[in-house]
Amino acid sequence: MNMYPNATTDIYGIVGHPVGHSLSPVMHNSAFRILKINAVYLAFDVTNLEAAINGIKALGIKGVSVTIPHKQAVIEFLDEIDDMAKRIGAVNTIINRDGILFGTNTDWLGGVRALEEVIELKDKKIVIIGAGGSARAICIGLKDRGAIIHIANRTVSKAKELALLCGGSFSGLKELDEISSEFDILINTTPVGMYPKHNEIVIDPKLLSNFNVVMDIVYSPVETLLLKEARKRGCKTITGLKMLLYQAIAQFELWINQLAPIKEMEKALLKAIG
Ligand code: ATR
């Protein structure tokens, strides 16, 4: 009989504010259950970040996901971060290695893996809409895969800054009218289209027929208006759930050191989101 949790249960969790709607507990706990690992994954709503990070060490919590608004601020409280987290400037994963807190980032991998499932990225021309933290993670991952990147953002100065970092070009959103025909892939990294504003779309839908693949990082609703319009025009579409799933899978494999049960984690995610 399954007697978990017990006195030897390992603790994992997510640190953010708010975290009440996080889907990470559902994914990771389903993986622990399937693989019969004696561990639990909890959500911690944290405003005092330094105290919470000290608590990871004090309580021997094995691994932690970090989400909004702590991904950048957490860096100063960690013992070590890897090169990718440094380049992205954000940590979404903490690994507790015998009391040494190591920070890394799996957001970029989530985005890249979701795309690579449907298209090879080398030399592909990709428009990223948005220039915030998510865009930054995805752009750095895509640059390393040899993609050619254009950043289009409402605030052009931020697009420029990110374009410099990933060796890409940049523009405002209006310019998409003229340049979309030169590109293969479109990725929306802005919150436009997110429930309850699910009737909004970040680009003129008629431009979508220019792209082979359209990905949205918004996952509520799962099929955003952007993806619906793209699908109507024959594009392959990738939902935001894929990036969410694959960044979690990368975390799980870093913590547990064995392959994550992807299908079961995806099933749990879909069930939770209804
Ligand atoms: P995240 O960390 O999730 O990427 P963020 O850092 O707040 O979030 O970035 C949000 C991005 O979405 C920004 O590029 C923002 O544009 P600005 O740089 O002009 O602020 C973009 N964004 C947010 N709301 C938008 C809207 N209604 N229309 C267009 N772009 C929007």
XYZ file of C-alpha atoms and ligand atoms in Angstrom:
305
model
C 0.000 0.000 0.000
C 1.152 3.544 -0.765
C 2.049 5.221 2.559
C 3.237 8.515 1.119
C 3.745 11.199 2.297
C 5.747 10.050 5.337
C 8.804 11.094 7.335
C 11.160 10.645 4.368
C 9.071 12.433 1.739
C 11.111 14.887 -0.356
C 9.640 18.366 -0.732
C 9.609 20.407 -3.935
C 7.603 23.499 -4.723
C 6.985 26.722 -6.547
C 7.740 30.181 -5.181
C 5.789 33.093 -6.630
C 3.160 35.708 -5.879
C 0.387 34.898 -6.523
C 0.668 31.134 -7.086
C -2.878 29.997 -6.344
C -3.527 29.230 -10.019
C -0.183 27.618 -10.795
C -0.425 24.418 -12.826
C 3.043 23.247 -11.767
C 1.855 21.247 -8.703
C -0.512 19.220 -10.873
C 2.224 18.345 -13.378
C 4.981 17.467 -10.911
C 2.761 15.576 -8.460
C 1.327 13.475 -11.288
C 4.895 12.578 -12.300
C 5.820 11.640 -8.725
C 2.725 9.442 -8.511
C 3.313 7.672 -11.814
C 6.982 6.992 -11.048
C 6.199 6.081 -7.417
C 8.637 8.676 -6.099
C 8.195 9.605 -2.440
C 7.963 13.359 -2.983
C 5.437 16.184 -2.986
C 5.345 19.491 -4.851
C 3.628 22.441 -3.147
C 2.838 26.060 -3.986
C 4.379 28.759 -1.764
C 2.936 32.261 -2.007
C 5.986 34.334 -1.166
C 6.459 38.067 -0.620
C 9.611 37.887 1.535
C 11.850 36.230 -1.021
C 15.090 36.224 0.967
C 13.419 34.521 3.931
C 11.817 31.968 1.620
C 15.137 31.127 -0.040
C 16.792 30.716 3.358
C 13.864 28.451 4.212
C 14.711 26.159 1.275
C 18.086 25.492 2.881
C 16.796 25.359 6.438
C 14.013 22.905 5.608
C 15.997 20.868 3.108
C 13.547 21.472 0.262
C 15.062 19.640 -2.717
C 14.007 21.768 -5.637
C 11.986 24.875 -6.344
C 10.386 26.477 -9.380
C 10.457 30.259 -9.376
C 7.770 32.306 -11.056
C 6.514 35.874 -11.376
C 7.551 38.239 -9.815
C 10.709 36.594 -8.406
C 12.609 35.215 -11.415
C 15.151 38.050 -11.553
C 15.246 39.032 -7.886
C 15.994 35.491 -6.732
C 19.449 35.494 -8.340
C 21.149 37.453 -5.562
C 20.056 34.906 -2.955
C 21.464 31.843 -4.724
C 24.931 30.336 -4.320
C 25.510 29.697 -7.993
C 23.730 30.161 -11.325
C 24.584 28.648 -14.697
C 25.520 30.417 -17.894
C 22.046 30.234 -19.452
C 20.391 31.782 -16.378
C 23.049 34.512 -16.478
C 22.432 35.270 -20.141
C 18.651 35.256 -19.690
C 18.973 37.234 -16.462
C 16.360 35.061 -14.765
C 16.127 31.824 -12.803
C 13.009 29.632 -12.924
C 14.561 26.536 -11.336
C 16.494 26.032 -8.107
C 18.256 22.777 -7.300
C 19.319 22.217 -3.687
C 22.597 20.289 -3.870
C 23.381 19.401 -0.253
C 22.659 22.912 0.943
C 24.157 24.717 -2.072
C 21.397 26.452 -4.038
C 22.009 26.271 -7.772
C 19.880 28.333 -10.173
C 19.130 27.602 -13.793
C 16.506 28.420 -16.397
C 14.318 25.956 -18.312
C 11.906 28.468 -19.854
C 14.048 28.777 -22.993
C 14.143 25.012 -23.358
C 10.365 24.804 -22.988
C 9.904 27.209 -25.886
C 12.588 25.694 -28.089
C 11.431 22.125 -27.528
C 7.785 23.000 -28.263
C 8.910 24.516 -31.568
C 11.355 21.758 -32.460
C 8.545 19.243 -32.200
C 7.071 20.719 -35.367
C 9.909 22.501 -37.185
C 13.705 22.518 -37.446
C 14.954 25.909 -36.210
C 18.326 26.392 -37.887
C 18.253 29.357 -40.302
C 14.500 29.829 -39.817
C 13.316 33.428 -39.795
C 11.280 34.062 -36.671
C 9.227 37.039 -35.524
C 8.912 37.359 -31.753
C 6.165 39.704 -30.578
C 7.024 41.205 -27.192
C 10.309 41.984 -25.466
C 9.723 41.014 -21.816
C 11.187 38.205 -19.713
C 9.559 35.369 -21.673
C 10.702 36.820 -24.994
C 14.235 37.092 -23.661
C 14.381 33.431 -22.631
C 12.957 32.229 -25.940
C 15.178 34.518 -28.043
C 18.378 33.337 -26.400
C 17.349 29.707 -26.924
C 16.490 30.364 -30.569
C 19.726 32.230 -31.195
C 21.674 29.203 -29.956
C 19.722 27.008 -32.395
C 20.821 29.212 -35.294
C 17.500 30.939 -35.972
C 17.279 34.457 -37.418
C 15.278 36.650 -35.086
C 13.165 39.786 -35.429
C 11.688 41.367 -32.302
C 8.483 43.387 -32.748
C 7.326 45.208 -29.634
C 4.900 47.962 -28.632
C 7.817 49.808 -26.993
C 10.467 49.911 -29.715
C 13.358 50.748 -27.358
C 12.815 47.415 -25.552
C 12.705 45.569 -28.875
C 16.034 47.172 -29.758
C 17.633 46.146 -26.483
C 16.598 42.508 -26.908
C 17.561 42.479 -30.589
C 21.066 43.610 -29.665
C 21.323 40.775 -27.188
C 20.293 38.073 -29.644
C 21.814 39.527 -32.791
C 18.427 40.126 -34.378
C 16.502 42.962 -36.017
C 13.675 44.918 -34.385
C 10.634 47.100 -35.027
C 7.354 48.284 -33.598
C 4.163 46.276 -34.112
C 2.860 48.306 -37.071
C 5.843 47.344 -39.220
C 4.633 43.739 -39.186
C 2.321 44.737 -42.070
C 5.355 45.156 -44.329
C 7.772 42.531 -43.066
C 5.653 39.485 -42.171
C 5.995 37.927 -45.629
C 9.757 37.460 -45.047
C 9.312 35.159 -42.040
C 8.576 31.459 -41.333
C 7.535 31.444 -37.683
C 5.597 33.818 -35.413
C 5.714 33.673 -31.607
C 3.508 35.793 -29.359
C 5.144 36.383 -25.970
C 2.768 39.175 -24.852
C -0.296 38.569 -22.662
C -2.591 39.755 -25.476
C -5.423 37.238 -25.956
C -5.301 35.961 -22.391
C -8.592 35.298 -20.629
C -10.717 37.412 -19.850
C -9.495 39.462 -22.853
C -9.619 36.402 -25.072
C -11.170 38.330 -27.977
C -7.965 40.318 -28.500
C -5.248 39.534 -31.018
C -1.798 41.095 -31.236
C -1.424 41.071 -35.041
C -3.743 41.708 -37.986
C -5.099 38.167 -38.659
C -4.676 38.500 -42.409
C -0.894 38.605 -41.951
C -0.926 35.123 -40.401
C -1.062 33.352 -43.770
C 2.593 34.399 -44.214
C 3.799 32.008 -41.499
C 4.237 28.225 -41.491
C 4.154 27.967 -37.701
C 2.491 30.174 -35.085
C 3.126 29.722 -31.375
C 1.447 31.517 -28.471
C 2.788 31.478 -24.931
C -0.676 32.379 -23.612
C -2.400 29.167 -22.474
C -5.654 30.455 -21.054
C -7.603 29.832 -23.239
C -5.602 26.944 -24.689
C -6.554 27.891 -28.226
C -6.187 31.664 -28.291
C -7.772 33.815 -30.967
C -4.282 34.110 -32.519
C -3.979 30.334 -32.848
C -7.552 29.963 -34.093
C -6.977 32.522 -36.850
C -3.609 30.962 -37.701
C -5.095 27.475 -37.959
C -7.849 28.782 -40.247
C -5.108 30.006 -42.571
C -3.304 26.675 -42.691
C -0.495 27.401 -40.198
C 0.775 24.754 -37.809
C -0.020 26.009 -34.310
C 1.617 25.456 -30.928
C -0.263 26.251 -27.727
C 1.251 27.875 -24.663
C 0.608 24.649 -22.753
C 3.471 22.994 -24.645
C 6.026 25.513 -23.412
C 4.628 25.232 -19.894
C 4.825 21.446 -20.071
C 8.339 21.259 -21.500
C 9.849 23.747 -19.070
C 8.379 21.619 -16.247
C 9.713 18.417 -17.772
C 13.209 19.902 -17.928
C 12.908 20.895 -14.248
C 11.694 17.475 -13.216
C 14.569 15.749 -15.020
C 17.123 18.074 -13.387
C 15.726 17.377 -9.915
C 14.974 13.685 -10.162
C 17.618 12.576 -12.632
C 15.311 10.335 -14.589
C 13.076 10.776 -17.622
C 9.802 12.558 -16.894
C 6.536 10.807 -17.822
C 5.625 13.397 -20.441
C 2.308 11.946 -21.573
C 0.988 11.601 -18.029
C 2.132 15.109 -17.093
C 0.424 16.490 -20.183
C -2.751 14.576 -19.384
C -2.755 15.966 -15.823
C -2.196 19.473 -17.175
C -5.053 19.210 -19.677
C -7.378 17.796 -17.035
C -6.517 20.620 -14.613
C -7.128 23.299 -17.212
C -10.425 21.677 -18.222
P 6.830 38.367 -19.362
O 7.854 38.275 -18.273
O 5.700 37.388 -19.209
O 7.429 38.313 -20.708
P 6.719 41.226 -19.282
O 8.178 41.216 -18.974
O 5.818 42.101 -18.500
O 6.109 39.779 -19.161
O 6.554 41.533 -20.851
C 5.334 41.671 -21.445
C 5.516 42.020 -22.928
O 4.229 42.076 -23.514
C 6.161 43.376 -23.165
O 6.963 43.300 -24.313
C 4.948 44.303 -23.411
O 5.197 45.382 -24.252
P 5.901 46.749 -23.720
O 7.367 46.450 -23.697
O 5.526 47.777 -24.702
O 5.318 46.997 -22.352
C 4.032 43.346 -24.127
N 2.618 43.735 -23.967
C 1.891 43.709 -22.830
N 0.628 44.123 -23.082
C 0.569 44.431 -24.398
C -0.453 44.903 -25.267
N -1.699 45.136 -24.827
N -0.159 45.082 -26.561
C 1.086 44.835 -27.033
N 2.103 44.381 -26.272
C 1.855 44.162 -24.970
